[in-house]
Amino acid sequence: MMKGTVMSGEMDKPLISRRLVDSDGSLAEVPKEAPKVGILGSGDFARSLATRLVGSGFSVVVGSRNPKRTAGLFPSLAQVTFQEEAVSSPEVIFVAVFREHYSSLCSLADQLAGKILVDVSNPTEKERLQHRQSNAEYLASLFPACTVVKAFNVISAWALQAGPRDGNRQVLICGDQLEAKHTVSEMARAMGFTPLDMGSLASAREVEAIPLRLLPSWKVPTLLALGLFVCFYAYNFIRDVLQPYIRKDENKFYKMPLSVVNTTLPCVAYVLLSLVYLPGVLAAALQLRRGTKYQRFPDWLDHWLQHRKQIGLLSFFFAMLHALYSFCLPLRRSHRYDLVNLAVKQVLANKSRLWVEEEVWRMEIYLSLGVLALGMLSLLAVTSIPSIANSLNWKEFSFVQSTLGFVALMLSTMHTLTYGWTRAFEENHYKFYLPPTFTLTLLLPCVIILAKGLFLLPCLSHRLTKIRRGWERDGAVKFMLPAGHTQGEKTSHV
Ligand code: NAP
């Protein structure tokens, strides 16, 4: 048997007193002997797990094929020994090896019989497609005399090492035996994590899929934002770079990294913001048409409604980038040349003062509206952070997200209109017969503002309010019928 060398003292100290971790929440006596836990494997996960277990007051014994080589990497309080020796006394053994090496543990089957095996493994995407059986179920099939519990796979080695403050605190647990799940749950709690029962071992496949996901709810909104960016960039490139090059032989390719990007960013931010409010308008129109709220929206509309938060946050991101890029515009050398050239032209034309009152006002107003719109979007973004959203009641949250969100859309529309001013009506701004970009971006928000205005008309707003309170056009609301009314006469659409 071997002992590991001394690791940093901080990690050896119990982070969570064993006195605080009783399941019923009461202060229990410190057990005379620390509960023993085994770990098979001496890799990254095993090391972090051992460190956290030791820090949480457990007695840890690590089973390695080569304990001499790996002992020095573990905390001094953890025993590092051969696999056979490590599994002899603990009742709970963590299997911190990859699936393909499970079979190499079969020689330990007799010693492991009757014990709890905690499967912490995560398959790769390829492995998941390759095997129909989850890693935990496979382990259970190799060791039928053991109770397998799936747990800790959603916690990274880093999160274990850094403590429960970093990363997700939830440990998803599944298994077929309640008692075994309870034991592992208590261990997770003692280590400062929050156990979450995911049901039987059959759920292991689902639990193993979780770490493979990469921001699933952001996929469609991000693709949408990127698609919009590419389309608007191409449009602006044709208008601002290609057209002058072809028609006037002017080389404006230098505009590509900054100027064209900065013309594109607000378009994407503005269209995305409209896409946050468009599904609400469509849903209201659908409810008005159907005369009921008890009919499911089509799937595409349902998904769209569920992704509004992500679309809104992406809109804020693009608006922020637009603000930063705009600050950089005067720093460009091309801008300085333009200013000097303008001054020289002025001197040559013998003009003492260049001041266009209308232009000055237009710029002051559109910049101010832009800053206000960005401020409003920041408020929406901040209130969508879960900890802040949780501190608001339903009405406050809906006021910020719905009313202030609509104010942000109005401010952005006014910012765009004052930016565009009369350009939509000037022929020289139609390059290659393409209208100025801002006119395109205005289409969607104008439809939304118009629709919202229509919904405010007393006849529509009254009807919509009634529908949202359960009224149905044909009076088919089952729950509103007086007692004793004949069944089947009037039924809900749901
Ligand atoms: P690792 O660093 O490669 O360690 C794997 C360990 O398996 C080795 O150190 C080895 O220890 C042991 N092992 C036992 N039998 C083996 C054999 N026949 N061939 C090769 N190695 C054998 O991997 P890891 O990152 O610690 O991951 C271990 C398990 O934890 C995996 O199932 C992984 O999916 C899961 N996990 C890891 C993380 C993470 O952040 N790393 C997070 C969640 C889950 P000995 O040489 O001492 O026997």
Coordinates of C-alpha atoms and ligand atoms in Angstrom, one line a residue:
M1 CA 0.0 0.0 0.0
M2 CA 1.3 3.5 -0.8
K3 CA 0.5 7.0 0.3
G4 CA 0.5 10.0 -2.0
T5 CA 2.8 13.0 -1.4
V6 CA 1.6 16.1 0.3
M7 CA -0.6 18.4 -1.9
S8 CA -1.4 22.0 -1.2
G9 CA -2.8 22.2 2.3
E10 CA -5.9 24.2 1.3
M11 CA -7.4 21.3 -0.6
D12 CA -6.9 18.9 2.2
K13 CA -9.1 20.9 4.6
P14 CA -12.7 19.8 4.7
L15 CA -14.6 22.5 2.7
I16 CA -18.0 21.3 4.0
S17 CA -18.1 20.1 7.6
R18 CA -19.6 16.6 7.8
R19 CA -21.6 18.0 10.7
L20 CA -23.7 20.1 8.2
V21 CA -24.6 17.5 5.7
D22 CA -27.1 15.2 7.2
S23 CA -30.0 14.6 4.9
D24 CA -32.6 15.9 7.3
G25 CA -30.7 19.2 7.6
S26 CA -30.0 18.7 11.3
L27 CA -26.6 18.9 12.8
A28 CA -25.3 15.4 13.2
E29 CA -22.3 14.2 15.2
V30 CA -19.1 13.9 13.4
P31 CA -18.7 10.2 12.6
K32 CA -15.8 8.5 14.4
E33 CA -14.4 7.1 11.2
A34 CA -14.7 8.9 7.9
P35 CA -16.7 7.0 5.3
K36 CA -14.5 5.1 2.9
V37 CA -14.8 5.7 -0.9
G38 CA -13.0 3.9 -3.6
I39 CA -12.0 5.3 -7.0
L40 CA -10.9 3.1 -9.9
G41 CA -8.6 5.0 -12.3
S42 CA -6.0 7.7 -11.6
G43 CA -6.6 10.1 -14.4
D44 CA -7.7 13.8 -14.4
F45 CA -11.2 13.0 -13.1
A46 CA -10.0 10.6 -10.4
R47 CA -7.5 13.2 -9.1
S48 CA -10.1 16.0 -8.9
L49 CA -12.6 13.7 -7.4
A50 CA -10.2 12.4 -4.8
T51 CA -9.2 15.9 -3.8
R52 CA -12.8 17.0 -3.4
L53 CA -13.8 13.8 -1.5
V54 CA -10.8 14.2 0.9
G55 CA -11.7 17.9 1.3
S56 CA -15.2 16.9 2.2
G57 CA -14.2 14.6 4.9
F58 CA -14.2 11.2 3.2
S59 CA -11.5 8.6 3.4
V60 CA -10.4 7.9 -0.2
V61 CA -8.6 4.9 -1.6
V62 CA -7.6 5.0 -5.3
G63 CA -7.1 1.8 -7.4
S64 CA -4.5 2.1 -10.1
R65 CA -2.7 -0.4 -12.4
N66 CA 0.5 1.4 -11.5
P67 CA 0.1 3.1 -8.1
K68 CA 3.8 3.8 -7.8
R69 CA 3.7 6.1 -10.8
T70 CA 0.5 7.9 -10.0
A71 CA 0.6 8.2 -6.1
G72 CA 2.4 11.5 -6.1
L73 CA -0.4 13.2 -8.0
F74 CA -3.0 12.6 -5.3
P75 CA -3.6 14.4 -2.0
S76 CA -1.6 13.0 0.9
L77 CA -4.7 11.9 2.7
A78 CA -5.7 9.6 -0.2
Q79 CA -4.4 6.1 -0.4
V80 CA -3.2 5.0 -3.8
T81 CA -2.9 1.3 -4.2
F82 CA -3.5 -1.6 -6.6
Q83 CA -7.0 -2.0 -8.0
E84 CA -7.7 -5.3 -6.1
E85 CA -6.7 -3.7 -2.8
A86 CA -8.6 -0.5 -3.4
V87 CA -12.0 -2.2 -3.9
S88 CA -11.8 -4.5 -1.0
S89 CA -13.2 -2.3 1.8
P90 CA -15.3 0.7 0.4
E91 CA -19.0 0.2 -0.2
V92 CA -19.1 2.9 -2.9
I93 CA -16.6 2.8 -5.8
F94 CA -16.3 5.4 -8.5
V95 CA -15.4 4.0 -11.9
A96 CA -13.2 6.8 -13.4
V97 CA -12.1 4.9 -16.5
F98 CA -13.3 5.1 -20.1
R99 CA -16.0 2.7 -21.3
E100 CA -13.6 0.7 -23.5
H101 CA -11.6 -0.2 -20.4
Y102 CA -14.5 -1.4 -18.3
S103 CA -13.9 -5.0 -19.4
S104 CA -10.4 -4.8 -18.1
L105 CA -12.0 -4.5 -14.6
C106 CA -13.8 -7.8 -14.9
S107 CA -11.1 -9.6 -12.9
L108 CA -12.4 -7.6 -9.9
A109 CA -16.0 -8.8 -10.3
D110 CA -15.9 -11.1 -7.1
Q111 CA -14.6 -8.3 -4.9
L112 CA -17.0 -5.8 -6.3
A113 CA -20.1 -8.0 -5.8
G114 CA -22.8 -6.3 -3.7
K115 CA -21.1 -2.8 -3.9
I116 CA -22.3 0.4 -5.4
L117 CA -20.5 1.3 -8.6
V118 CA -20.7 5.0 -9.6
D119 CA -20.4 5.4 -13.4
V120 CA -19.0 8.9 -14.1
S121 CA -18.2 8.3 -17.8
N122 CA -19.1 10.4 -20.8
P123 CA -19.3 9.0 -24.3
T124 CA -18.1 10.9 -27.3
E125 CA -20.7 11.8 -29.9
K126 CA -19.3 8.9 -32.1
E127 CA -19.5 6.4 -29.2
R128 CA -23.0 7.5 -28.4
L129 CA -24.1 6.7 -32.0
Q130 CA -22.1 3.5 -32.0
H131 CA -23.6 1.9 -28.9
R132 CA -27.3 1.6 -28.2
Q133 CA -26.6 0.9 -24.6
S134 CA -25.5 3.7 -22.3
N135 CA -22.1 3.4 -20.6
A136 CA -23.8 2.9 -17.2
E137 CA -26.1 0.1 -18.5
Y138 CA -23.1 -1.5 -20.1
L139 CA -21.2 -1.4 -16.8
A140 CA -24.2 -2.9 -15.1
S141 CA -24.3 -5.7 -17.6
L142 CA -20.6 -6.5 -16.9
F143 CA -21.1 -6.5 -13.1
P144 CA -24.6 -7.9 -12.5
A145 CA -23.8 -8.5 -8.8
C146 CA -23.2 -4.7 -8.3
T147 CA -25.6 -1.8 -8.1
V148 CA -24.7 0.8 -10.8
V149 CA -25.5 4.5 -10.3
K150 CA -24.9 7.1 -12.9
A151 CA -23.7 10.3 -11.4
F152 CA -21.1 13.2 -11.6
N153 CA -20.7 12.9 -15.4
V154 CA -22.1 16.4 -15.9
I155 CA -19.4 17.8 -13.5
S156 CA -16.0 18.4 -15.1
A157 CA -12.7 17.6 -13.4
W158 CA -12.1 21.3 -13.3
A159 CA -15.4 22.0 -11.5
L160 CA -14.6 19.3 -9.0
Q161 CA -11.2 20.8 -8.3
A162 CA -12.4 24.4 -8.2
G163 CA -15.3 23.6 -5.9
P164 CA -19.0 24.0 -6.2
R165 CA -18.8 27.8 -6.7
D166 CA -17.6 27.3 -10.3
G167 CA -19.7 25.8 -13.0
N168 CA -23.0 24.0 -12.6
R169 CA -23.7 22.7 -9.1
Q170 CA -26.2 20.1 -10.1
V171 CA -25.2 16.4 -10.1
L172 CA -27.7 14.4 -12.1
I173 CA -28.2 10.9 -10.6
C174 CA -30.0 7.9 -12.0
G175 CA -30.1 4.2 -10.9
D176 CA -32.5 1.4 -10.3
Q177 CA -32.0 1.1 -6.5
L178 CA -33.3 3.9 -4.3
E179 CA -31.0 3.2 -1.4
A180 CA -27.9 3.3 -3.6
K181 CA -29.1 6.6 -5.3
H182 CA -29.7 8.0 -1.8
T183 CA -26.1 7.2 -0.7
V184 CA -24.6 8.8 -3.8
S185 CA -27.0 11.8 -3.4
E186 CA -25.8 12.3 0.2
M187 CA -22.2 12.2 -1.0
A188 CA -22.8 14.8 -3.7
R189 CA -24.5 17.0 -1.1
A190 CA -21.6 16.5 1.3
M191 CA -19.3 17.7 -1.5
G192 CA -21.3 20.9 -1.9
F193 CA -23.3 19.9 -5.0
T194 CA -27.0 19.6 -5.5
P195 CA -28.2 16.1 -6.4
L196 CA -31.0 15.8 -8.9
D197 CA -32.8 12.5 -9.3
M198 CA -33.2 11.6 -12.9
G199 CA -35.0 8.3 -12.4
S200 CA -33.9 4.7 -13.3
L201 CA -30.7 3.6 -15.0
A202 CA -32.6 3.6 -18.3
S203 CA -32.3 7.5 -18.2
A204 CA -28.5 7.1 -18.2
R205 CA -28.4 7.6 -22.0
E206 CA -30.2 10.9 -21.7
V207 CA -27.9 12.0 -18.8
E208 CA -24.8 11.0 -20.8
A209 CA -26.0 13.1 -23.7
I210 CA -26.1 16.3 -21.6
P211 CA -22.4 17.1 -21.6
L212 CA -22.3 16.6 -25.4
R213 CA -24.7 19.5 -25.9
L214 CA -23.3 22.8 -26.8
L215 CA -25.7 25.6 -26.1
P216 CA -28.6 23.9 -27.8
S217 CA -31.1 26.7 -27.4
W218 CA -28.6 29.1 -29.1
K219 CA -28.1 27.1 -32.3
V220 CA -31.0 28.5 -34.4
P221 CA -30.8 32.1 -33.1
T222 CA -27.0 32.1 -33.7
L223 CA -27.4 30.7 -37.3
L224 CA -30.2 33.2 -37.9
A225 CA -28.0 36.1 -36.7
L226 CA -25.0 34.9 -38.8
G227 CA -27.3 34.5 -41.9
L228 CA -28.6 38.0 -41.5
F229 CA -25.1 39.3 -41.0
V230 CA -23.8 37.6 -44.2
C231 CA -26.8 38.9 -46.3
F232 CA -26.6 42.5 -45.0
Y233 CA -22.8 42.5 -45.4
A234 CA -23.1 41.4 -49.0
Y235 CA -25.8 44.0 -49.7
N236 CA -23.7 46.8 -48.1
F237 CA -20.6 45.6 -49.9
I238 CA -22.3 45.8 -53.3
R239 CA -23.6 49.3 -52.5
D240 CA -20.6 50.8 -50.7
V241 CA -17.6 49.1 -52.3
L242 CA -18.5 47.4 -55.6
Q243 CA -20.7 50.1 -57.0
P244 CA -18.2 53.0 -56.6
Y245 CA -15.5 50.7 -58.0
I246 CA -17.4 49.7 -61.1
R247 CA -19.2 52.9 -61.8
K248 CA -16.7 55.5 -60.7
D249 CA -13.4 53.5 -60.6
E250 CA -13.0 54.4 -56.9
N251 CA -11.1 52.0 -54.7
K252 CA -13.1 51.7 -51.5
F253 CA -12.1 48.2 -50.5
Y254 CA -10.5 49.6 -47.4
K255 CA -14.1 50.0 -46.0
M256 CA -14.5 46.3 -45.8
P257 CA -13.1 45.6 -42.3
L258 CA -14.7 48.5 -40.4
S259 CA -17.1 50.7 -42.3
V260 CA -19.1 48.0 -44.0
V261 CA -19.2 45.9 -40.8
N262 CA -20.4 48.9 -38.9
T263 CA -23.2 49.5 -41.5
T264 CA -24.1 45.8 -41.2
L265 CA -24.2 45.5 -37.4
P266 CA -27.1 47.8 -36.7
C267 CA -29.2 46.2 -39.5
V268 CA -28.7 42.8 -37.8
A269 CA -29.4 44.1 -34.3
Y270 CA -32.6 45.9 -35.5
V271 CA -34.0 43.0 -37.5
L272 CA -33.3 40.6 -34.6
L273 CA -35.0 42.9 -32.2
S274 CA -38.1 43.0 -34.5
L275 CA -37.9 39.2 -34.7
V276 CA -38.3 39.1 -30.9
Y277 CA -41.7 40.9 -31.2
L278 CA -43.0 39.5 -34.4
P279 CA -44.0 36.0 -33.1
G280 CA -46.0 37.7 -30.3
V281 CA -47.9 39.7 -33.0
L282 CA -48.4 36.6 -35.1
A283 CA -49.7 34.7 -32.0
A284 CA -52.1 37.4 -31.2
A285 CA -53.4 37.5 -34.8
L286 CA -53.8 33.8 -34.7
Q287 CA -55.8 33.9 -31.5
L288 CA -58.0 36.6 -32.9
R289 CA -58.6 34.6 -36.0
R290 CA -59.3 31.4 -34.2
G291 CA -61.3 33.1 -31.5
T292 CA -59.7 30.9 -28.8
K293 CA -56.4 30.5 -26.9
Y294 CA -57.0 26.8 -26.5
Q295 CA -55.6 25.7 -29.8
R296 CA -51.9 24.9 -30.2
F297 CA -49.7 27.2 -32.2
P298 CA -47.9 25.7 -35.1
D299 CA -44.6 24.1 -34.1
W300 CA -42.5 26.7 -35.9
L301 CA -44.3 29.5 -34.0
D302 CA -43.9 27.7 -30.7
H303 CA -40.2 27.3 -31.2
W304 CA -39.9 30.9 -32.3
L305 CA -41.7 32.1 -29.1
Q306 CA -39.3 30.0 -27.0
H307 CA -36.2 31.5 -28.6
R308 CA -37.1 35.1 -28.1
K309 CA -34.7 35.5 -25.2
Q310 CA -31.7 34.3 -27.2
I311 CA -32.7 36.4 -30.2
G312 CA -33.0 39.5 -28.0
L313 CA -29.6 38.9 -26.4
L314 CA -28.0 38.5 -29.8
S315 CA -29.7 41.7 -30.9
F316 CA -28.1 43.4 -27.8
F317 CA -24.7 41.9 -28.7
F318 CA -24.8 43.3 -32.2
A319 CA -26.0 46.7 -31.0
M320 CA -23.1 46.8 -28.5
L321 CA -20.7 46.0 -31.3
H322 CA -22.2 48.7 -33.4
A323 CA -21.7 51.2 -30.6
L324 CA -18.0 50.2 -30.2
Y325 CA -17.4 50.2 -33.9
S326 CA -19.0 53.7 -34.1
F327 CA -16.6 55.0 -31.5
C328 CA -13.7 53.7 -33.6
L329 CA -14.8 55.4 -36.8
P330 CA -13.1 58.8 -36.0
L331 CA -9.8 56.9 -35.2
R332 CA -9.4 55.7 -38.8
R333 CA -6.7 57.3 -40.9
S334 CA -9.2 57.4 -43.8
H335 CA -11.4 59.6 -41.6
R336 CA -8.5 62.0 -40.9
Y337 CA -7.7 62.3 -44.7
D338 CA -11.4 63.0 -45.4
L339 CA -11.4 65.8 -42.8
V340 CA -8.2 67.3 -44.2
N341 CA -9.4 67.1 -47.8
L342 CA -12.7 68.7 -46.8
A343 CA -10.8 71.6 -45.1
V344 CA -8.6 72.1 -48.1
K345 CA -11.6 72.1 -50.4
Q346 CA -13.2 74.7 -48.1
V347 CA -10.1 76.9 -48.3
L348 CA -10.0 76.6 -52.0
A349 CA -13.6 77.5 -52.3
N350 CA -12.9 80.4 -50.0
K351 CA -15.7 79.3 -47.6
S352 CA -15.1 80.4 -44.0
R353 CA -17.7 78.2 -42.2
L354 CA -19.1 74.9 -43.1
W355 CA -22.3 74.4 -41.0
V356 CA -25.4 72.7 -42.2
E357 CA -28.0 73.3 -39.5
E358 CA -30.3 70.4 -40.6
E359 CA -27.4 67.9 -40.7
V360 CA -26.2 69.0 -37.2
W361 CA -29.7 68.5 -35.8
R362 CA -30.2 65.2 -37.5
M363 CA -27.0 63.8 -36.2
E364 CA -27.6 65.1 -32.6
I365 CA -31.0 63.5 -32.6
Y366 CA -30.1 60.1 -34.1
L367 CA -27.1 59.6 -31.9
S368 CA -29.2 60.4 -28.8
L369 CA -31.9 58.0 -29.9
G370 CA -29.3 55.3 -30.6
V371 CA -27.8 55.7 -27.1
L372 CA -31.3 55.5 -25.6
A373 CA -32.2 52.4 -27.6
L374 CA -28.9 50.7 -26.5
G375 CA -29.6 51.7 -22.9
M376 CA -33.0 50.1 -23.1
L377 CA -31.6 47.0 -24.7
S378 CA -29.0 46.7 -21.9
L379 CA -31.8 46.8 -19.4
L380 CA -33.6 44.0 -21.2
A381 CA -30.4 42.0 -21.3
V382 CA -29.6 42.5 -17.6
T383 CA -33.2 41.5 -16.6
S384 CA -32.9 38.2 -18.5
I385 CA -30.0 37.1 -16.3
P386 CA -31.7 34.3 -14.2
S387 CA -30.6 35.7 -10.8
I388 CA -32.1 39.2 -11.6
A389 CA -35.2 37.7 -13.4
N390 CA -35.8 35.7 -10.2
S391 CA -35.9 38.8 -8.1
L392 CA -38.7 40.3 -10.2
N393 CA -42.3 39.3 -9.9
W394 CA -44.2 38.2 -13.0
K395 CA -45.7 41.6 -13.7
E396 CA -42.4 43.5 -13.3
F397 CA -40.7 41.0 -15.6
S398 CA -43.4 41.2 -18.2
F399 CA -43.3 45.1 -18.0
V400 CA -39.5 45.1 -18.6
Q401 CA -39.5 42.5 -21.4
S402 CA -42.7 43.4 -23.1
T403 CA -43.3 47.2 -22.6
L404 CA -39.7 48.4 -22.3
G405 CA -38.7 46.0 -25.1
F406 CA -41.3 47.6 -27.3
V407 CA -40.0 51.0 -26.3
A408 CA -36.5 49.8 -27.4
L409 CA -38.0 48.9 -30.8
M410 CA -39.6 52.3 -31.1
L411 CA -36.4 54.1 -30.2
S412 CA -34.4 52.0 -32.7
T413 CA -37.0 52.8 -35.4
M414 CA -36.7 56.5 -34.7
H415 CA -32.9 56.2 -34.6
T416 CA -33.0 54.5 -38.0
L417 CA -35.5 57.0 -39.4
T418 CA -33.4 60.0 -38.3
Y419 CA -30.3 58.3 -39.6
G420 CA -31.9 57.8 -43.0
W421 CA -33.7 61.1 -43.1
T422 CA -34.5 62.0 -46.7
R423 CA -32.1 59.5 -48.3
A424 CA -34.9 57.1 -49.1
F425 CA -36.3 59.7 -51.5
E426 CA -33.0 60.7 -53.2
E427 CA -32.1 59.0 -56.4
N428 CA -28.3 59.1 -55.9
H429 CA -28.7 56.8 -52.8
Y430 CA -30.1 54.0 -55.0
K431 CA -26.9 52.4 -56.0
F432 CA -27.3 49.7 -58.7
Y433 CA -31.0 50.5 -58.2
L434 CA -30.7 49.0 -54.7
P435 CA -32.4 51.0 -52.0
P436 CA -30.4 52.2 -49.0
T437 CA -30.0 49.4 -46.4
F438 CA -31.9 51.2 -43.7
T439 CA -35.1 51.2 -45.8
L440 CA -35.0 47.4 -45.9
T441 CA -34.5 47.0 -42.1
L442 CA -37.5 49.3 -41.5
L443 CA -40.0 47.0 -43.2
L444 CA -40.4 44.4 -40.4
P445 CA -40.5 46.8 -37.4
C446 CA -43.0 49.0 -39.2
V447 CA -45.3 46.0 -39.7
I448 CA -45.0 45.2 -36.0
I449 CA -45.6 48.7 -34.7
L450 CA -48.6 49.0 -37.1
A451 CA -50.0 45.6 -35.8
K452 CA -49.4 46.6 -32.2
G453 CA -51.2 49.8 -32.9
L454 CA -54.1 47.9 -34.5
F455 CA -54.3 45.6 -31.4
L456 CA -54.7 48.7 -29.3
L457 CA -58.0 49.6 -31.1
P458 CA -60.8 49.0 -28.5
C459 CA -62.6 46.4 -30.6
L460 CA -59.5 44.2 -31.1
S461 CA -57.9 44.8 -27.7
H462 CA -61.2 44.0 -25.9
R463 CA -61.5 40.7 -27.8
L464 CA -57.9 39.8 -27.3
T465 CA -58.1 40.4 -23.6
K466 CA -61.3 38.2 -23.4
I467 CA -59.6 35.4 -25.4
R468 CA -56.6 35.5 -23.2
R469 CA -58.8 35.1 -20.1
G470 CA -60.4 32.0 -21.6
W471 CA -63.3 33.3 -23.7
E472 CA -64.0 31.4 -26.9
R473 CA -65.8 32.7 -30.0
D474 CA -68.4 29.9 -30.1
G475 CA -68.7 29.9 -26.3
A476 CA -67.1 26.5 -26.1
V477 CA -65.3 26.9 -22.8
K478 CA -66.0 23.8 -20.8
F479 CA -64.9 25.1 -17.4
M480 CA -67.2 28.1 -17.6
L481 CA -70.4 26.1 -18.0
P482 CA -72.8 26.1 -15.2
A483 CA -73.2 22.9 -13.2
G484 CA -75.6 20.4 -14.7
H485 CA -75.1 21.6 -18.2
T486 CA -75.4 18.8 -20.8
Q487 CA -72.0 17.3 -21.6
G488 CA -70.7 17.3 -25.2
E489 CA -72.9 20.2 -26.1
K490 CA -70.1 22.6 -25.7
T491 CA -66.5 21.5 -25.6
S492 CA -63.1 23.2 -25.6
H493 CA -60.9 23.0 -28.6
V494 CA -58.0 21.6 -26.5
Ligands
NAP1 P1 -7.9 9.8 -18.0 O1 -7.1 11.0 -17.5 O2 -7.4 9.2 -19.3 O3 -7.9 8.6 -17.0 C1 -8.4 7.3 -17.2 C2 -7.8 6.4 -16.3 O4 -8.3 5.1 -16.5 C3 -6.3 6.2 -16.4 O5 -5.6 7.1 -15.6 C4 -6.1 4.8 -15.9 O6 -5.6 4.8 -14.6 C5 -7.5 4.1 -15.8 N1 -7.6 2.8 -16.5 C6 -8.1 1.7 -15.9 N2 -8.0 0.7 -16.8 C7 -7.4 1.1 -17.9 C8 -7.0 0.5 -19.1 N3 -7.3 -0.7 -19.4 N4 -6.4 1.3 -20.1 C9 -6.2 2.6 -19.8 N5 -6.6 3.3 -18.7 C10 -7.1 2.5 -17.7 O7 -9.4 10.1 -18.2 P2 -10.3 11.1 -17.2 O8 -10.4 12.4 -17.8 O9 -9.9 11.0 -15.8 O10 -11.7 10.4 -17.4 C11 -12.1 9.2 -16.7 C12 -13.6 9.0 -16.8 O11 -14.2 10.1 -16.3 C13 -14.0 8.9 -18.3 O12 -15.0 7.9 -18.4 C14 -14.6 10.3 -18.5 O13 -15.7 10.2 -19.5 C15 -15.2 10.7 -17.2 N6 -15.3 12.1 -17.0 C16 -14.2 12.9 -17.1 C17 -14.4 14.3 -16.9 C18 -13.2 15.2 -17.0 O14 -13.4 16.4 -16.9 N7 -12.0 14.7 -17.3 C19 -15.6 14.8 -16.6 C20 -16.7 14.0 -16.5 C21 -16.5 12.6 -16.7 P3 -4.5 3.8 -14.1 O15 -3.4 3.8 -15.2 O16 -4.0 4.3 -12.8 O17 -5.1 2.5 -14.0

